[in-house]
Amino acid sequence: MRGALLGGAGVAVGVAAAPAVRHWCGWDRPPVAGGYAAAADDLGAVAHPDVKIHYRGRTEEPLVAFTFDDGPAPHWTPDVLDVLDRADAPATFFMEGRNVARHHDLIRGRMDRHAIGNHSWSHPDLATLDLRGVYDELRRTDDVIRRYTGRTPTLFRPPFGHLGGSTVLAAAKMGYDLVLWSDEMHERSFRGDPGAQAAFIVDSVRPGAIVLAHDAGDDRRLITVRGLGAMIDGLRRRGFRLVTVPELLAAAEPETEGPVRALH
């Protein structure tokens, strides 16, 4: 009897807490008419109706694009740029707007060979925001990137790689293509062993790869910085050429048409 009562109490608490859980997770907003999952409720926002989502480059050339998220940051970005400078290697930096505003001195005069993309203002989960919220995150970041670098970003990576309908709609409004990734660093798996992390990337990368890394964060990400030179050297020994994401996408091979299916 006591177990049954406790079980019943647990169910009651769970039922009572369900709205709070849904709200905390962002699931209590409607999937249509303005919620985070809405994708076509404001077609007036679609200035660019052909927004694309890229996981990798469509090429068989031995090209690879390294990308760094979340910076610029004092403890990481200068070290990453130093390694790339020594290797004469380009990369793409998806920057947080608030960090550009705080630390733009770190990148002044150092981005000539690199590409810059938008990674939101404050790194929220954009997949739980409505169009106005996502657009504000992107617009503010776009403004500071233009102000402090003179660049007009055309690429956007959502924090955590999470996509909601309103995220795509805001990208269409801004004229951005979305960039995700095909390969990534595994700092937890190779904790304290930058050589193993480097070997993993060198062995696993395939033509057209977009590699996710970070130039901000906690100490575990040091293994990426410490192994970055070895990754570049190893990939070049395999015949790969490092390029920016825009260069990778520009090298895309034309799509071939598949068989035409009859409609019944």
mmCIF file of C-alpha atoms in Angstrom:
data_model
loop_
_atom_site.group_PDB
_atom_site.id
_atom_site.type_symbol
_atom_site.label_atom_id
_atom_site.label_comp_id
_atom_site.label_asym_id
_atom_site.label_seq_id
_atom_site.Cartn_x
_atom_site.Cartn_y
_atom_site.Cartn_z
ATOM 1 C CA MET A 1 0.000 0.000 0.000
ATOM 2 C CA ARG A 2 2.788 2.392 0.986
ATOM 3 C CA GLY A 3 4.592 1.706 -2.308
ATOM 4 C CA ALA A 4 1.420 2.313 -4.257
ATOM 5 C CA LEU A 5 0.834 5.601 -2.448
ATOM 6 C CA LEU A 6 4.388 6.705 -3.095
ATOM 7 C CA GLY A 7 4.086 5.717 -6.729
ATOM 8 C CA GLY A 8 0.819 7.613 -7.021
ATOM 9 C CA ALA A 9 2.383 10.656 -5.387
ATOM 10 C CA GLY A 10 5.255 10.455 -7.842
ATOM 11 C CA VAL A 11 2.874 10.376 -10.787
ATOM 12 C CA ALA A 12 0.949 13.317 -9.340
ATOM 13 C CA VAL A 13 4.129 15.337 -8.910
ATOM 14 C CA GLY A 14 5.204 14.399 -12.426
ATOM 15 C CA VAL A 15 1.863 15.508 -13.889
ATOM 16 C CA ALA A 16 1.960 18.735 -11.906
ATOM 17 C CA ALA A 17 5.534 19.407 -12.959
ATOM 18 C CA ALA A 18 4.988 18.598 -16.633
ATOM 19 C CA PRO A 19 4.056 22.169 -17.655
ATOM 20 C CA ALA A 20 7.125 23.506 -15.865
ATOM 21 C CA VAL A 21 9.341 20.912 -17.563
ATOM 22 C CA ARG A 22 7.862 21.729 -20.947
ATOM 23 C CA HIS A 23 8.422 25.441 -20.325
ATOM 24 C CA TRP A 24 12.006 24.894 -19.096
ATOM 25 C CA CYS A 25 12.790 22.815 -22.189
ATOM 26 C CA GLY A 26 11.033 25.257 -24.497
ATOM 27 C CA TRP A 27 8.422 22.721 -25.594
ATOM 28 C CA ASP A 28 5.322 24.616 -24.482
ATOM 29 C CA ARG A 29 5.347 27.033 -27.391
ATOM 30 C CA PRO A 30 3.150 26.248 -30.368
ATOM 31 C CA PRO A 31 4.786 24.708 -33.436
ATOM 32 C CA VAL A 32 2.889 27.088 -35.736
ATOM 33 C CA ALA A 33 1.928 30.776 -35.808
ATOM 34 C CA GLY A 34 5.013 32.310 -34.248
ATOM 35 C CA GLY A 35 6.555 29.611 -32.078
ATOM 36 C CA TYR A 36 10.152 28.446 -32.273
ATOM 37 C CA ALA A 37 9.248 25.635 -34.669
ATOM 38 C CA ALA A 38 7.402 27.873 -37.104
ATOM 39 C CA ALA A 39 9.064 27.930 -40.499
ATOM 40 C CA ALA A 40 6.608 29.629 -42.844
ATOM 41 C CA ASP A 41 4.368 31.818 -40.691
ATOM 42 C CA ASP A 42 6.041 35.065 -41.817
ATOM 43 C CA LEU A 43 6.941 34.724 -45.470
ATOM 44 C CA GLY A 44 7.463 38.469 -45.617
ATOM 45 C CA ALA A 45 10.713 37.805 -43.752
ATOM 46 C CA VAL A 46 12.054 35.580 -46.518
ATOM 47 C CA ALA A 47 14.349 37.937 -48.388
ATOM 48 C CA HIS A 48 16.408 34.988 -49.678
ATOM 49 C CA PRO A 49 14.212 31.944 -50.414
ATOM 50 C CA ASP A 50 17.070 29.571 -51.246
ATOM 51 C CA VAL A 51 18.873 29.339 -47.894
ATOM 52 C CA LYS A 52 21.181 26.299 -47.807
ATOM 53 C CA ILE A 53 22.425 24.058 -44.998
ATOM 54 C CA HIS A 54 25.937 22.672 -45.409
ATOM 55 C CA TYR A 55 27.389 19.712 -43.496
ATOM 56 C CA ARG A 56 30.376 19.383 -45.811
ATOM 57 C CA GLY A 57 31.595 20.549 -49.189
ATOM 58 C CA ARG A 58 30.370 18.673 -52.248
ATOM 59 C CA THR A 59 33.778 17.862 -53.715
ATOM 60 C CA GLU A 60 36.163 14.979 -54.194
ATOM 61 C CA GLU A 61 39.161 17.307 -54.161
ATOM 62 C CA PRO A 62 41.343 16.856 -51.051
ATOM 63 C CA LEU A 63 40.063 20.035 -49.407
ATOM 64 C CA VAL A 64 39.281 20.512 -45.716
ATOM 65 C CA ALA A 65 37.950 23.522 -43.814
ATOM 66 C CA PHE A 66 38.776 23.999 -40.131
ATOM 67 C CA THR A 67 36.227 26.067 -38.214
ATOM 68 C CA PHE A 68 36.487 27.627 -34.755
ATOM 69 C CA ASP A 69 33.427 28.594 -32.709
ATOM 70 C CA ASP A 70 32.664 30.917 -29.771
ATOM 71 C CA GLY A 71 35.545 33.412 -29.928
ATOM 72 C CA PRO A 72 37.278 35.700 -29.974
ATOM 73 C CA ALA A 73 38.565 34.947 -26.486
ATOM 74 C CA PRO A 74 41.775 36.034 -24.715
ATOM 75 C CA HIS A 75 43.035 32.584 -23.706
ATOM 76 C CA TRP A 76 42.513 30.757 -26.983
ATOM 77 C CA THR A 77 42.093 32.878 -30.095
ATOM 78 C CA PRO A 78 45.650 34.326 -30.165
ATOM 79 C CA ASP A 79 47.133 30.834 -29.762
ATOM 80 C CA VAL A 80 44.983 29.429 -32.571
ATOM 81 C CA LEU A 81 45.871 32.332 -34.855
ATOM 82 C CA ASP A 82 49.574 31.886 -34.032
ATOM 83 C CA VAL A 83 49.479 28.220 -35.087
ATOM 84 C CA LEU A 84 47.595 29.053 -38.280
ATOM 85 C CA ASP A 85 50.035 31.860 -39.085
ATOM 86 C CA ARG A 86 53.056 29.597 -38.650
ATOM 87 C CA ALA A 87 51.444 27.018 -40.923
ATOM 88 C CA ASP A 88 50.221 29.624 -43.420
ATOM 89 C CA ALA A 89 46.809 27.954 -43.112
ATOM 90 C CA PRO A 90 43.357 29.567 -43.401
ATOM 91 C CA ALA A 91 40.343 28.798 -41.233
ATOM 92 C CA THR A 92 36.811 30.035 -40.616
ATOM 93 C CA PHE A 93 35.842 31.640 -37.301
ATOM 94 C CA PHE A 94 32.189 31.598 -36.237
ATOM 95 C CA MET A 95 32.148 34.424 -33.720
ATOM 96 C CA GLU A 96 29.848 35.368 -30.870
ATOM 97 C CA GLY A 97 28.803 38.987 -31.141
ATOM 98 C CA ARG A 98 29.355 39.760 -27.464
ATOM 99 C CA ASN A 99 32.901 38.431 -27.705
ATOM 100 C CA VAL A 100 33.627 40.503 -30.804
ATOM 101 C CA ALA A 101 32.412 43.566 -28.901
ATOM 102 C CA ARG A 102 34.630 42.748 -25.883
ATOM 103 C CA HIS A 103 37.748 41.359 -27.567
ATOM 104 C CA HIS A 104 37.917 42.806 -31.085
ATOM 105 C CA ASP A 105 41.496 43.940 -30.394
ATOM 106 C CA LEU A 106 42.543 40.270 -30.475
ATOM 107 C CA ILE A 107 41.630 39.927 -34.143
ATOM 108 C CA ARG A 108 42.592 43.350 -35.453
ATOM 109 C CA GLY A 109 44.919 42.885 -38.425
ATOM 110 C CA ARG A 110 44.979 39.110 -38.039
ATOM 111 C CA MET A 111 42.031 37.890 -40.125
ATOM 112 C CA ASP A 112 43.216 38.538 -43.681
ATOM 113 C CA ARG A 113 43.534 34.872 -44.666
ATOM 114 C CA HIS A 114 40.536 33.751 -42.622
ATOM 115 C CA ALA A 115 36.753 33.826 -43.070
ATOM 116 C CA ILE A 116 34.322 35.084 -40.430
ATOM 117 C CA GLY A 117 30.815 33.796 -39.747
ATOM 118 C CA ASN A 118 27.965 34.599 -37.355
ATOM 119 C CA HIS A 119 27.514 32.395 -34.271
ATOM 120 C CA SER A 120 24.802 34.479 -32.539
ATOM 121 C CA TRP A 121 25.236 37.235 -29.967
ATOM 122 C CA SER A 122 25.114 35.295 -26.693
ATOM 123 C CA HIS A 123 25.090 31.582 -27.656
ATOM 124 C CA PRO A 124 21.525 30.654 -26.665
ATOM 125 C CA ASP A 125 19.751 27.605 -28.043
ATOM 126 C CA LEU A 126 18.215 29.375 -31.014
ATOM 127 C CA ALA A 127 16.001 26.363 -31.722
ATOM 128 C CA THR A 128 13.835 27.454 -28.766
ATOM 129 C CA LEU A 129 13.483 31.113 -29.804
ATOM 130 C CA ASP A 130 10.914 32.691 -32.076
ATOM 131 C CA LEU A 131 11.784 34.645 -35.205
ATOM 132 C CA ARG A 132 12.181 37.955 -33.402
ATOM 133 C CA GLY A 133 14.536 36.429 -30.840
ATOM 134 C CA VAL A 134 16.713 34.658 -33.408
ATOM 135 C CA TYR A 135 16.808 37.669 -35.713
ATOM 136 C CA ASP A 136 17.924 39.938 -32.873
ATOM 137 C CA GLU A 137 20.785 37.553 -32.015
ATOM 138 C CA LEU A 138 21.943 37.457 -35.627
ATOM 139 C CA ARG A 139 21.470 41.148 -36.400
ATOM 140 C CA ARG A 140 23.425 42.353 -33.363
ATOM 141 C CA THR A 141 26.295 40.016 -34.223
ATOM 142 C CA ASP A 142 26.218 41.025 -37.876
ATOM 143 C CA ASP A 143 26.478 44.671 -36.808
ATOM 144 C CA VAL A 144 29.568 44.226 -34.599
ATOM 145 C CA ILE A 145 31.354 42.011 -37.129
ATOM 146 C CA ARG A 146 30.869 44.714 -39.758
ATOM 147 C CA ARG A 147 31.926 47.447 -37.342
ATOM 148 C CA TYR A 148 35.127 45.858 -36.066
ATOM 149 C CA THR A 149 36.296 43.813 -39.051
ATOM 150 C CA GLY A 150 34.845 45.564 -42.089
ATOM 151 C CA ARG A 151 33.475 42.188 -43.232
ATOM 152 C CA THR A 152 29.924 41.313 -44.216
ATOM 153 C CA PRO A 153 29.305 37.762 -42.966
ATOM 154 C CA THR A 154 27.335 35.445 -45.232
ATOM 155 C CA LEU A 155 27.570 32.236 -43.170
ATOM 156 C CA PHE A 156 25.899 31.351 -39.889
ATOM 157 C CA ARG A 157 26.383 28.444 -37.501
ATOM 158 C CA PRO A 158 23.702 27.986 -34.832
ATOM 159 C CA PRO A 159 24.956 27.259 -31.307
ATOM 160 C CA PHE A 160 25.015 23.516 -30.565
ATOM 161 C CA GLY A 161 24.070 22.927 -34.221
ATOM 162 C CA HIS A 162 20.406 23.150 -33.179
ATOM 163 C CA LEU A 163 17.927 24.220 -35.838
ATOM 164 C CA GLY A 164 14.364 25.365 -35.341
ATOM 165 C CA GLY A 165 12.074 26.562 -38.076
ATOM 166 C CA SER A 166 12.485 30.148 -36.935
ATOM 167 C CA THR A 167 16.268 29.741 -37.039
ATOM 168 C CA VAL A 168 16.096 28.901 -40.724
ATOM 169 C CA LEU A 169 13.581 31.691 -41.320
ATOM 170 C CA ALA A 170 15.870 34.242 -39.647
ATOM 171 C CA ALA A 171 18.789 33.007 -41.754
ATOM 172 C CA ALA A 172 16.659 33.535 -44.868
ATOM 173 C CA LYS A 173 15.805 37.020 -43.651
ATOM 174 C CA MET A 174 19.510 37.849 -43.176
ATOM 175 C CA GLY A 175 20.688 36.186 -46.390
ATOM 176 C CA TYR A 176 22.830 33.619 -44.567
ATOM 177 C CA ASP A 177 23.663 30.061 -45.482
ATOM 178 C CA LEU A 178 23.847 27.678 -42.528
ATOM 179 C CA VAL A 179 27.059 25.757 -41.847
ATOM 180 C CA LEU A 180 27.161 22.673 -39.620
ATOM 181 C CA TRP A 181 30.029 20.136 -39.726
ATOM 182 C CA SER A 182 31.081 16.648 -40.764
ATOM 183 C CA ASP A 183 33.972 16.135 -38.302
ATOM 184 C CA GLU A 184 34.717 17.464 -34.834
ATOM 185 C CA MET A 185 37.241 17.459 -32.036
ATOM 186 C CA HIS A 186 36.642 14.980 -29.205
ATOM 187 C CA GLU A 187 38.316 16.669 -26.271
ATOM 188 C CA ARG A 188 36.731 14.445 -23.641
ATOM 189 C CA SER A 189 37.751 11.243 -25.413
ATOM 190 C CA PHE A 190 41.361 12.391 -25.846
ATOM 191 C CA ARG A 191 41.703 14.346 -22.628
ATOM 192 C CA GLY A 192 45.361 15.179 -22.050
ATOM 193 C CA ASP A 193 46.522 13.483 -25.264
ATOM 194 C CA PRO A 194 46.774 16.055 -28.086
ATOM 195 C CA GLY A 195 48.721 13.578 -30.220
ATOM 196 C CA ALA A 196 45.823 11.127 -30.208
ATOM 197 C CA GLN A 197 43.346 13.911 -30.958
ATOM 198 C CA ALA A 198 45.498 15.021 -33.895
ATOM 199 C CA ALA A 199 45.856 11.466 -35.220
ATOM 200 C CA PHE A 200 42.083 10.964 -35.033
ATOM 201 C CA ILE A 201 41.411 14.049 -37.165
ATOM 202 C CA VAL A 202 44.172 13.269 -39.664
ATOM 203 C CA ASP A 203 42.903 9.711 -40.149
ATOM 204 C CA SER A 204 39.181 10.466 -40.268
ATOM 205 C CA VAL A 205 38.966 13.537 -42.514
ATOM 206 C CA ARG A 206 37.660 12.995 -46.035
ATOM 207 C CA PRO A 207 37.508 15.391 -49.019
ATOM 208 C CA GLY A 208 35.100 18.243 -48.396
ATOM 209 C CA ALA A 209 35.205 17.911 -44.614
ATOM 210 C CA ILE A 210 34.167 20.777 -42.361
ATOM 211 C CA VAL A 211 35.893 20.305 -38.998
ATOM 212 C CA LEU A 212 34.377 21.744 -35.807
ATOM 213 C CA ALA A 213 36.743 23.162 -33.179
ATOM 214 C CA HIS A 214 36.603 26.020 -30.664
ATOM 215 C CA ASP A 215 38.767 28.995 -29.807
ATOM 216 C CA ALA A 216 37.048 29.638 -26.478
ATOM 217 C CA GLY A 217 36.058 27.453 -23.541
ATOM 218 C CA ASP A 218 37.614 25.481 -20.722
ATOM 219 C CA ASP A 219 41.011 23.849 -20.349
ATOM 220 C CA ARG A 220 40.067 20.568 -22.027
ATOM 221 C CA ARG A 221 40.105 22.387 -25.361
ATOM 222 C CA LEU A 222 43.820 23.022 -24.991
ATOM 223 C CA ILE A 223 44.451 19.638 -26.588
ATOM 224 C CA THR A 224 43.039 21.023 -29.848
ATOM 225 C CA VAL A 225 45.343 24.042 -29.739
ATOM 226 C CA ARG A 226 48.331 21.867 -28.811
ATOM 227 C CA GLY A 227 47.560 19.364 -31.546
ATOM 228 C CA LEU A 228 46.522 21.808 -34.270
ATOM 229 C CA GLY A 229 49.959 22.043 -35.891
ATOM 230 C CA ALA A 230 50.221 18.258 -36.061
ATOM 231 C CA MET A 231 46.755 18.044 -37.610
ATOM 232 C CA ILE A 232 47.705 20.510 -40.333
ATOM 233 C CA ASP A 233 51.016 18.756 -41.032
ATOM 234 C CA GLY A 234 49.386 15.318 -41.107
ATOM 235 C CA LEU A 235 46.595 16.387 -43.426
ATOM 236 C CA ARG A 236 49.061 18.024 -45.789
ATOM 237 C CA ARG A 237 51.097 14.835 -45.878
ATOM 238 C CA ARG A 238 47.900 13.090 -46.974
ATOM 239 C CA GLY A 239 47.616 15.608 -49.812
ATOM 240 C CA PHE A 240 44.941 17.827 -48.283
ATOM 241 C CA ARG A 241 44.762 21.569 -48.724
ATOM 242 C CA LEU A 242 43.266 23.738 -46.009
ATOM 243 C CA VAL A 243 40.691 26.265 -47.189
ATOM 244 C CA THR A 244 38.041 28.521 -45.713
ATOM 245 C CA VAL A 245 34.409 27.420 -45.762
ATOM 246 C CA PRO A 246 33.561 29.912 -48.546
ATOM 247 C CA GLU A 247 36.438 28.506 -50.619
ATOM 248 C CA LEU A 248 35.266 24.971 -49.923
ATOM 249 C CA LEU A 249 31.707 25.745 -50.992
ATOM 250 C CA ALA A 250 32.930 27.554 -54.103
ATOM 251 C CA ALA A 251 34.766 24.362 -55.135
ATOM 252 C CA ALA A 252 31.547 22.327 -55.026
ATOM 253 C CA GLU A 253 30.994 19.980 -57.917
ATOM 254 C CA PRO A 254 27.705 20.343 -59.797
ATOM 255 C CA GLU A 255 24.919 18.098 -58.620
ATOM 256 C CA THR A 256 23.944 15.321 -60.991
ATOM 257 C CA GLU A 257 20.289 14.694 -61.576
ATOM 258 C CA GLY A 258 18.977 11.430 -60.234
ATOM 259 C CA PRO A 259 16.479 9.182 -62.007
ATOM 260 C CA VAL A 260 13.102 10.717 -62.631
ATOM 261 C CA ARG A 261 10.384 8.933 -60.714
ATOM 262 C CA ALA A 262 7.006 8.452 -62.265
ATOM 263 C CA LEU A 263 4.072 9.858 -60.337
ATOM 264 C CA HIS A 264 1.142 7.539 -59.751
#
